[in-house]
Tab-separated table of C-alpha atoms and ligand atoms in Angstrom:
chain	number	residue	atom	x	y	z
A	1	MET	CA	-86.679	181.274	50.616
A	2	GLY	CA	-86.904	177.551	51.187
A	3	GLN	CA	-90.045	175.578	50.785
A	4	GLU	CA	-92.042	174.540	53.818
A	5	LEU	CA	-91.062	171.153	55.152
A	6	PRO	CA	-93.675	168.400	55.235
A	7	LYS	CA	-95.048	167.488	58.668
A	8	GLN	CA	-94.269	164.134	60.209
A	9	ASP	CA	-97.101	161.712	60.767
A	10	PRO	CA	-97.473	160.313	64.309
A	11	ALA	CA	-95.428	157.217	63.429
A	12	GLY	CA	-92.580	159.524	62.506
A	13	ARG	CA	-92.740	158.650	58.799
A	14	GLN	CA	-92.380	161.441	56.323
A	15	ALA	CA	-95.375	160.784	54.124
A	16	GLY	CA	-94.544	161.513	50.491
A	17	ARG	CA	-91.313	163.265	51.345
A	18	ILE	CA	-89.045	163.806	48.385
A	19	THR	CA	-85.344	163.546	49.108
A	20	GLU	CA	-83.409	166.174	47.147
A	21	ARG	CA	-80.089	165.120	45.617
A	22	LEU	CA	-77.684	167.995	46.173
A	23	PRO	CA	-74.439	168.346	44.211
A	24	ALA	CA	-71.068	168.987	45.866
A	25	ASP	CA	-70.940	172.662	44.852
A	26	ALA	CA	-71.780	176.087	46.278
A	27	ALA	CA	-75.483	175.751	45.449
A	28	GLY	CA	-75.671	172.310	47.067
A	29	ILE	CA	-73.937	173.579	50.220
A	30	LEU	CA	-76.288	176.586	50.456
A	31	ARG	CA	-79.382	174.446	50.011
A	32	ALA	CA	-78.179	171.938	52.630
A	33	ALA	CA	-77.547	174.777	55.087
A	34	GLU	CA	-80.947	176.330	54.344
A	35	LEU	CA	-82.768	173.036	54.949
A	36	LEU	CA	-80.860	172.541	58.213
A	37	ARG	CA	-81.724	176.044	59.442
A	38	LEU	CA	-85.391	175.278	58.687
A	39	GLY	CA	-85.204	172.190	60.904
A	40	GLY	CA	-84.811	169.694	58.061
A	41	LEU	CA	-82.788	166.478	57.802
A	42	VAL	CA	-79.817	166.295	55.428
A	43	ALA	CA	-77.446	163.368	54.889
A	44	LEU	CA	-73.972	164.762	54.293
A	45	PRO	CA	-70.452	163.405	53.969
A	46	THR	CA	-67.856	163.611	56.697
A	47	GLU	CA	-64.416	162.049	56.332
A	48	THR	CA	-65.557	159.076	58.470
A	49	VAL	CA	-69.082	158.127	57.327
A	50	TYR	CA	-72.126	160.000	56.025
A	51	GLY	CA	-73.976	161.766	58.847
A	52	LEU	CA	-77.730	162.330	59.105
A	53	ALA	CA	-77.591	166.000	60.044
A	54	ALA	CA	-80.060	168.212	61.882
A	55	ASP	CA	-79.896	171.453	63.894
A	56	ALA	CA	-78.626	170.231	67.288
A	57	THR	CA	-80.126	173.244	69.049
A	58	SER	CA	-83.664	172.289	67.997
A	59	GLY	CA	-85.293	169.419	69.888
A	60	ALA	CA	-87.855	169.066	67.087
A	61	ALA	CA	-85.181	168.764	64.410
A	62	VAL	CA	-83.258	166.228	66.513
A	63	ALA	CA	-86.453	164.225	67.057
A	64	GLY	CA	-86.660	163.958	63.269
A	65	ILE	CA	-83.301	162.131	63.249
A	66	TYR	CA	-84.550	159.469	65.655
A	67	ALA	CA	-87.758	159.081	63.618
A	68	ALA	CA	-85.983	158.775	60.253
A	69	LYS	CA	-83.422	156.298	61.610
A	70	GLU	CA	-86.040	154.400	63.658
A	71	ARG	CA	-83.688	154.516	66.623
A	72	PRO	CA	-85.108	152.407	69.448
A	73	SER	CA	-84.183	154.958	72.091
A	74	PHE	CA	-82.897	158.477	72.409
A	75	ASN	CA	-79.150	157.827	72.412
A	76	PRO	CA	-77.048	160.941	72.771
A	77	LEU	CA	-75.709	162.275	69.464
A	78	ILE	CA	-72.455	163.886	68.369
A	79	SER	CA	-72.654	167.650	67.685
A	80	HIS	CA	-70.452	168.850	64.819
A	81	LEU	CA	-68.748	172.255	64.708
A	82	PRO	CA	-66.586	174.115	62.191
A	83	ASP	CA	-63.574	174.730	64.479
A	84	VAL	CA	-62.111	174.368	67.960
A	85	ALA	CA	-63.312	177.820	69.074
A	86	ALA	CA	-66.931	176.966	68.222
A	87	ALA	CA	-66.607	173.634	70.046
A	88	ARG	CA	-65.266	175.364	73.167
A	89	ARG	CA	-68.429	177.472	73.365
A	90	GLN	CA	-70.447	174.240	73.806
A	91	GLY	CA	-68.226	172.213	76.127
A	92	LEU	CA	-65.700	172.569	78.960
A	93	PHE	CA	-62.274	171.364	77.859
A	94	ASP	CA	-59.715	170.222	80.441
A	95	ALA	CA	-56.000	170.059	79.544
A	96	ASN	CA	-56.321	166.578	77.979
A	97	ALA	CA	-59.373	167.532	75.911
A	98	LEU	CA	-57.639	170.661	74.649
A	99	ALA	CA	-54.473	168.764	73.725
A	100	LEU	CA	-56.514	166.139	71.857
A	101	ALA	CA	-58.599	168.786	70.060
A	102	LYS	CA	-55.463	170.602	68.954
A	103	ALA	CA	-53.789	167.386	67.803
A	104	PHE	CA	-56.685	165.774	65.915
A	105	TRP	CA	-59.229	168.437	64.884
A	106	PRO	CA	-60.364	168.721	62.219
A	107	GLY	CA	-60.488	164.941	62.050
A	108	PRO	CA	-62.071	161.627	63.088
A	109	LEU	CA	-62.091	162.233	66.879
A	110	THR	CA	-65.116	162.941	69.100
A	111	LEU	CA	-64.629	164.365	72.589
A	112	VAL	CA	-67.228	163.858	75.317
A	113	VAL	CA	-66.798	166.752	77.748
A	114	PRO	CA	-68.959	168.467	80.401
A	115	ALA	CA	-71.512	170.727	78.706
A	116	ALA	CA	-70.679	174.427	79.026
A	117	PRO	CA	-73.183	176.561	80.971
A	118	ALA	CA	-74.030	178.300	77.653
A	119	CYS	CA	-74.253	174.998	75.717
A	120	GLU	CA	-76.888	175.334	72.963
A	121	VAL	CA	-77.128	171.615	72.164
A	122	SER	CA	-80.678	170.499	72.968
A	123	GLU	CA	-81.437	168.180	75.861
A	124	LEU	CA	-82.715	165.625	73.369
A	125	ALA	CA	-79.428	165.528	71.422
A	126	ARG	CA	-77.630	165.065	74.772
A	127	ALA	CA	-80.204	162.524	76.010
A	128	GLY	CA	-80.488	164.619	79.151
A	129	LEU	CA	-76.825	164.053	80.083
A	130	PRO	CA	-74.686	166.777	81.705
A	131	SER	CA	-72.011	166.039	79.067
A	132	VAL	CA	-71.881	166.746	75.339
A	133	ALA	CA	-70.160	164.915	72.456
A	134	LEU	CA	-68.328	167.312	70.091
A	135	ARG	CA	-66.479	166.818	66.822
A	136	VAL	CA	-64.846	169.071	64.208
A	137	PRO	CA	-64.937	167.033	60.980
A	138	ALA	CA	-62.254	167.375	58.322
A	139	HIS	CA	-64.425	166.928	55.209
A	140	PRO	CA	-64.539	170.178	53.185
A	141	LEU	CA	-68.273	169.813	52.401
A	142	ALA	CA	-69.162	169.167	56.037
A	143	HIS	CA	-67.016	172.122	57.048
A	144	ALA	CA	-68.683	174.427	54.494
A	145	VAL	CA	-72.172	173.426	55.637
A	146	LEU	CA	-71.250	173.906	59.322
A	147	GLU	CA	-69.856	177.382	58.572
A	148	ALA	CA	-72.997	178.305	56.640
A	149	VAL	CA	-75.434	177.047	59.296
A	150	GLY	CA	-73.583	178.648	62.222
A	151	ARG	CA	-75.092	176.273	64.790
A	152	PRO	CA	-73.981	172.902	66.206
A	153	ILE	CA	-75.192	170.117	63.911
A	154	ALA	CA	-76.169	166.743	65.381
A	155	ALA	CA	-75.349	163.837	63.083
A	156	PRO	CA	-75.370	160.117	63.739
A	157	SER	CA	-74.393	157.847	60.861
A	158	ALA	CA	-76.858	158.136	57.955
A	159	ASN	CA	-78.301	154.635	58.100
A	160	ARG	CA	-81.364	153.067	59.690
A	161	SER	CA	-80.765	152.025	63.263
A	162	GLY	CA	-78.793	148.800	63.620
A	163	ARG	CA	-77.820	148.713	59.946
A	164	ILE	CA	-74.426	149.137	58.333
A	165	SER	CA	-73.116	152.716	58.436
A	166	ALA	CA	-73.332	154.646	55.161
A	167	THR	CA	-70.031	155.475	53.459
A	168	SER	CA	-71.542	156.864	50.237
A	169	ALA	CA	-74.589	158.898	49.175
A	170	GLU	CA	-76.023	155.725	47.594
A	171	HIS	CA	-75.793	153.877	50.927
A	172	ALA	CA	-77.526	156.754	52.708
A	173	LEU	CA	-80.302	156.800	50.104
A	174	ALA	CA	-80.715	153.019	50.248
A	175	ASP	CA	-81.743	153.381	53.903
A	176	LEU	CA	-83.295	156.866	54.042
A	177	ASP	CA	-84.703	157.856	50.608
A	178	GLY	CA	-88.151	159.379	51.122
A	179	ARG	CA	-87.537	159.823	54.872
A	180	ILE	CA	-85.170	162.828	54.800
A	181	ASP	CA	-85.081	166.180	52.987
A	182	ALA	CA	-81.828	165.904	51.087
A	183	VAL	CA	-78.551	164.133	50.568
A	184	LEU	CA	-75.408	166.107	49.745
A	185	ASP	CA	-73.373	163.833	47.485
A	186	GLY	CA	-69.641	164.068	48.142
A	187	GLY	CA	-68.721	160.626	46.838
A	188	PRO	CA	-67.335	157.842	49.016
A	189	THR	CA	-65.897	158.755	52.421
A	190	GLU	CA	-62.178	158.577	53.076
A	191	VAL	CA	-61.776	156.959	56.516
A	192	GLY	CA	-64.763	154.607	56.262
A	193	LEU	CA	-65.107	154.099	60.032
A	194	GLU	CA	-66.787	156.339	62.602
A	195	SER	CA	-64.755	158.661	64.791
A	196	THR	CA	-62.869	157.523	67.862
A	197	ILE	CA	-64.790	158.704	70.959
A	198	VAL	CA	-62.811	159.770	74.039
A	199	ALA	CA	-64.438	161.004	77.260
A	200	CYS	CA	-62.614	163.775	79.134
A	201	LEU	CA	-64.871	164.163	82.146
A	202	GLY	CA	-62.235	164.679	84.838
A	203	GLY	CA	-59.609	162.112	85.730
A	204	ALA	CA	-58.056	159.886	83.106
A	205	PRO	CA	-59.524	160.118	79.586
A	206	ARG	CA	-61.499	157.022	78.609
A	207	LEU	CA	-61.934	155.412	75.206
A	208	LEU	CA	-65.683	155.049	74.578
A	209	ARG	CA	-65.431	153.791	71.007
A	210	PRO	CA	-62.416	152.844	68.893
A	211	GLY	CA	-62.532	154.587	65.509
A	212	GLY	CA	-60.690	156.544	62.854
A	213	VAL	CA	-57.887	157.778	65.133
A	214	PRO	CA	-55.917	154.779	66.436
A	215	ARG	CA	-55.566	154.368	70.204
A	216	SER	CA	-51.771	154.667	70.009
A	217	ALA	CA	-52.003	158.158	68.460
A	218	ILE	CA	-54.258	159.328	71.303
A	219	GLU	CA	-52.062	157.749	73.966
A	220	GLY	CA	-49.089	159.555	72.399
A	221	VAL	CA	-50.773	162.923	73.013
A	222	ILE	CA	-52.082	162.318	76.553
A	223	GLY	CA	-48.979	160.405	77.606
A	224	ARG	CA	-50.837	157.496	79.238
A	225	THR	CA	-52.778	154.337	78.463
A	226	LEU	CA	-56.432	154.816	77.532
A	227	VAL	CA	-58.886	152.742	79.512
A	228	LEU	CA	-61.666	151.315	77.337
A	229	ALA	CA	-64.968	152.137	79.051
A	230	GLY	CA	-66.835	148.917	79.693
A	231	GLU	CA	-63.558	147.047	80.111
A	232	ALA	CA	-61.968	146.097	83.423
A	233	GLY	CA	-65.233	146.363	85.340
A	234	MET	CA	-66.001	149.924	84.249
A	235	ALA	CA	-69.636	150.776	83.628
A	236	PRO	CA	-70.236	151.816	80.016
A	237	ILE	CA	-71.033	155.510	79.924
A	238	SER	CA	-71.891	155.601	76.227
A	239	PRO	CA	-75.495	154.451	76.144
A	240	GLY	CA	-75.568	154.266	72.338
A	241	LEU	CA	-72.991	151.518	72.184
A	242	LEU	CA	-75.351	148.585	71.718
A	243	ALA	CA	-73.722	145.167	71.453
A	244	SER	CA	-75.512	144.360	68.198
A	245	HIS	CA	-74.969	147.162	65.729
A	246	TYR	CA	-73.640	147.621	62.214
A	247	ALA	CA	-75.543	144.470	61.398
A	248	PRO	CA	-75.994	143.005	57.920
A	249	ALA	CA	-79.014	140.748	57.343
A	250	ALA	CA	-76.642	137.762	56.967
A	251	GLN	CA	-75.043	136.099	59.996
A	252	VAL	CA	-71.400	137.036	60.460
A	253	ARG	CA	-68.728	134.452	61.405
A	254	LEU	CA	-65.448	135.935	62.608
A	255	ASN	CA	-61.827	134.765	62.493
A	256	ALA	CA	-62.588	132.209	59.808
A	257	GLU	CA	-59.857	130.385	57.912
A	258	ALA	CA	-61.990	129.871	54.800
A	259	PRO	CA	-65.653	130.118	53.814
A	260	ARG	CA	-67.896	127.104	54.322
A	261	PRO	CA	-69.981	126.018	51.311
A	262	GLY	CA	-72.560	128.736	50.512
A	263	GLU	CA	-70.981	131.409	52.708
A	264	GLY	CA	-69.874	134.828	51.510
A	265	TRP	CA	-66.216	135.641	52.258
A	266	LEU	CA	-64.676	138.839	53.538
A	267	GLY	CA	-60.920	138.440	53.219
A	268	PHE	CA	-57.932	140.451	54.429
A	269	GLY	CA	-54.383	140.265	53.110
A	270	PRO	CA	-53.025	138.014	50.373
A	271	GLU	CA	-55.239	134.982	49.779
A	272	PRO	CA	-53.965	131.590	48.697
A	273	GLN	CA	-56.987	130.838	46.511
A	274	ASN	CA	-60.018	132.483	44.896
A	275	PHE	CA	-63.081	131.871	47.040
A	276	PRO	CA	-66.546	132.270	45.508
A	277	HIS	CA	-68.675	135.243	46.688
A	278	ALA	CA	-65.533	136.879	48.021
A	279	LEU	CA	-64.374	140.444	48.620
A	280	ASN	CA	-61.063	141.475	50.147
A	281	LEU	CA	-60.751	144.402	52.579
A	282	SER	CA	-57.141	144.926	51.570
A	283	PRO	CA	-55.196	142.361	49.527
A	284	SER	CA	-51.940	144.003	50.655
A	285	GLY	CA	-52.957	143.840	54.338
A	286	ASP	CA	-53.260	147.619	54.811
A	287	LEU	CA	-55.556	148.422	57.774
A	288	VAL	CA	-56.295	151.962	56.543
A	289	GLU	CA	-57.521	150.595	53.212
A	290	ALA	CA	-59.475	147.890	55.078
A	291	ALA	CA	-61.267	150.520	57.187
A	292	THR	CA	-62.267	152.422	54.044
A	293	ASN	CA	-63.734	149.266	52.483
A	294	LEU	CA	-65.338	147.693	55.557
A	295	PHE	CA	-68.944	148.920	55.439
A	296	GLY	CA	-69.207	148.963	51.624
A	297	HIS	CA	-67.950	145.386	51.350
A	298	LEU	CA	-70.332	144.215	54.086
A	299	ARG	CA	-73.225	145.809	52.176
A	300	LYS	CA	-72.168	144.179	48.892
A	301	LEU	CA	-71.766	140.749	50.463
A	302	ASP	CA	-75.109	141.157	52.214
A	303	ALA	CA	-76.748	141.920	48.850
A	304	LEU	CA	-75.630	138.488	47.613
A	305	ALA	CA	-78.175	137.124	50.121
A	306	ARG	CA	-75.908	134.399	51.473
A	307	PRO	CA	-77.052	133.010	54.845
A	308	SER	CA	-73.753	134.011	56.398
A	309	ILE	CA	-70.563	135.963	55.779
A	310	ALA	CA	-67.272	134.482	56.997
A	311	VAL	CA	-64.578	137.002	57.867
A	312	ALA	CA	-60.807	136.464	57.884
A	313	PRO	CA	-58.867	137.393	61.052
A	314	ILE	CA	-57.934	141.093	61.213
A	315	PRO	CA	-54.900	142.180	63.264
A	316	GLU	CA	-55.804	144.172	66.386
A	317	HIS	CA	-53.255	147.006	66.050
A	318	GLY	CA	-53.793	150.500	64.556
A	319	LEU	CA	-57.237	150.820	62.929
A	320	GLY	CA	-57.624	147.050	63.440
A	321	GLU	CA	-59.064	147.706	66.921
A	322	ALA	CA	-61.935	149.745	65.430
A	323	ILE	CA	-62.453	147.330	62.508
A	324	ASN	CA	-62.678	144.361	64.905
A	325	ASP	CA	-65.021	146.334	67.185
A	326	ARG	CA	-67.454	146.905	64.268
A	327	LEU	CA	-67.119	143.282	63.105
A	328	ARG	CA	-67.845	141.938	66.613
A	329	ARG	CA	-70.992	144.086	66.744
A	330	ALA	CA	-72.027	142.859	63.282
A	331	ALA	CA	-71.581	139.281	64.540
A	332	ALA	CA	-73.308	139.767	67.925
A	333	PRO	CA	-76.521	137.815	68.575
A	334	ARG	CA	-79.639	139.844	67.706
B	401	TXA	O1	-67.764	159.474	62.696
B	401	TXA	C1	-68.732	159.694	63.454
B	401	TXA	O2	-68.609	159.812	64.666
B	401	TXA	C2	-70.105	159.819	62.795
B	401	TXA	C3	-70.057	161.043	61.884
B	401	TXA	C4	-71.366	161.314	61.221
B	401	TXA	O3	-69.620	162.147	62.605
B	401	TXA	N1	-71.142	159.923	63.777
B	401	TXA	C5	-71.526	158.893	64.585
B	401	TXA	O4	-72.565	159.171	65.452
B	401	TXA	O5	-71.009	157.791	64.543
B	401	TXA	P1	-73.427	158.061	66.243
B	401	TXA	O6	-74.649	158.765	66.702
B	401	TXA	O7	-73.623	156.854	65.404
B	401	TXA	O8	-72.542	157.712	67.483
B	401	TXA	C6	-72.518	158.571	68.578
B	401	TXA	C7	-71.978	157.860	69.786
B	401	TXA	C8	-73.025	156.988	70.419
B	401	TXA	O9	-72.499	155.702	70.650
B	401	TXA	C9	-73.316	157.693	71.728
B	401	TXA	O10	-73.648	156.808	72.755
B	401	TXA	C10	-72.018	158.446	72.014
B	401	TXA	O11	-71.584	158.832	70.739
B	401	TXA	N2	-72.272	159.655	72.782
B	401	TXA	C11	-72.818	160.805	72.366
B	401	TXA	N3	-72.930	161.685	73.384
B	401	TXA	C12	-72.425	161.087	74.466
B	401	TXA	C13	-72.264	161.466	75.830
B	401	TXA	N4	-72.647	162.669	76.278
B	401	TXA	N5	-71.706	160.573	76.679
B	401	TXA	C14	-71.302	159.374	76.231
B	401	TXA	N6	-71.451	158.938	74.952
B	401	TXA	C15	-72.007	159.784	74.093
B	402	MG	MG1	-74.118	154.722	63.970
C-alpha cells in the first residue's frame, strides 16, 4: 500500500514534502495512479504540456492543486478522461461537441459542455459552474494513468500560477519540487502549447482559448466560423483566462524587427544575422515546431536574466493564433 501523504500546513505549503521522480514504465504508472487515488498531486506529461494532476472527484485533492500552484483564485480546471465514453458520463454532448470529440480525441482539444446530472467532477474543480471542461489526452503515459485511476483527473499546467507552462519534467520540478508528491517523467511534450478550448453550451460553439488544434481544423468539422469568446463584445466565460499569464520575469516586447542592446531575442524563420542572446522558435518558419519550442525557449531566455526579451513577428495562421495568444499574455502589463 502507499505511504500516508503529508498534511498541508495552513498556508498550503507541503512542509518537507519529497517529490518522487517516477520513470516512464509500468511501475511509474502504477505509483502515479496510486498517489492520485490517495488524493496526492502528480505532475505528468500530456501531449500538450505537463499537467499537475489530482483526483477531480475529490475537493480536497483539487484544493491541493490550487495550493501547490499558488493560484490566486479557484479557476475551473480541465478534467481528463481515458476515452470518449468516459467523458460522456461527465458531460452532456450536443451534436457539435460529439462531432468535435470524435474528430480530435484523443488530442489537444478541451470541450466545455453542460455537466451531466451524474457528473462526478467536484464543485471546486468546476468553480461552482454548471458546465465542465473535459479532455481526452493523446499521450500514452497520461492515458495509462487515467485508465489505472478510473476517475476524472483534474490537471492545469504544472507550473506556478502566472509562470511559463511546463513542457518537460525539469520545468515542472523547477516550479513545484517539494510541493507535490511525484513527477512522472515522459520527456519533453510534443505539441508544446495547451489544448484548444471550445465551449458547446447550446447555440454556436465558441473558442475560449486558441491552442494545439488550429481554429481552421475545428471550423472544418462544425462547418461554421468559431466566435472567439471575449471578442466582438462577448463576455468572457472562461474565468481562468487572465490577461497576464505565461509570464517570464523579463519584460516581453512583441513584433520586434531586431533586439535592442542588452535584450534577449526570440526569433522565427530565417534570420539575416546572428543576434546575441538569441534563440529561434523555428529557423525554417514551421509553426508546429515553433509551438513545441515556445515555452522552453522563453524559460531559457528568461534564465539569461536580460531585462527584456524581444520577439520576432509570428504569422497568425494555423498554430500561430495560439502562439501569439500566449506571447501577448506574456507581454501583458502585470
Ligand atoms: O493542454 C491543456 O489544456 C493542459 C493539459 C494539462 O491538459 N491543461 C490546461 O489547464 O491548460 P489550465 O487549468 O491551465 O486551463 C484550463 C482553462 C482555464 O482557462 C479555465 O478558465 C478554462 O479552462 N475552463 C475550465 N473549465 C471551464 C468552464 N466550465 N467554463 C469555461 N472555462 C473553463
Ligand atoms: Mg496554465
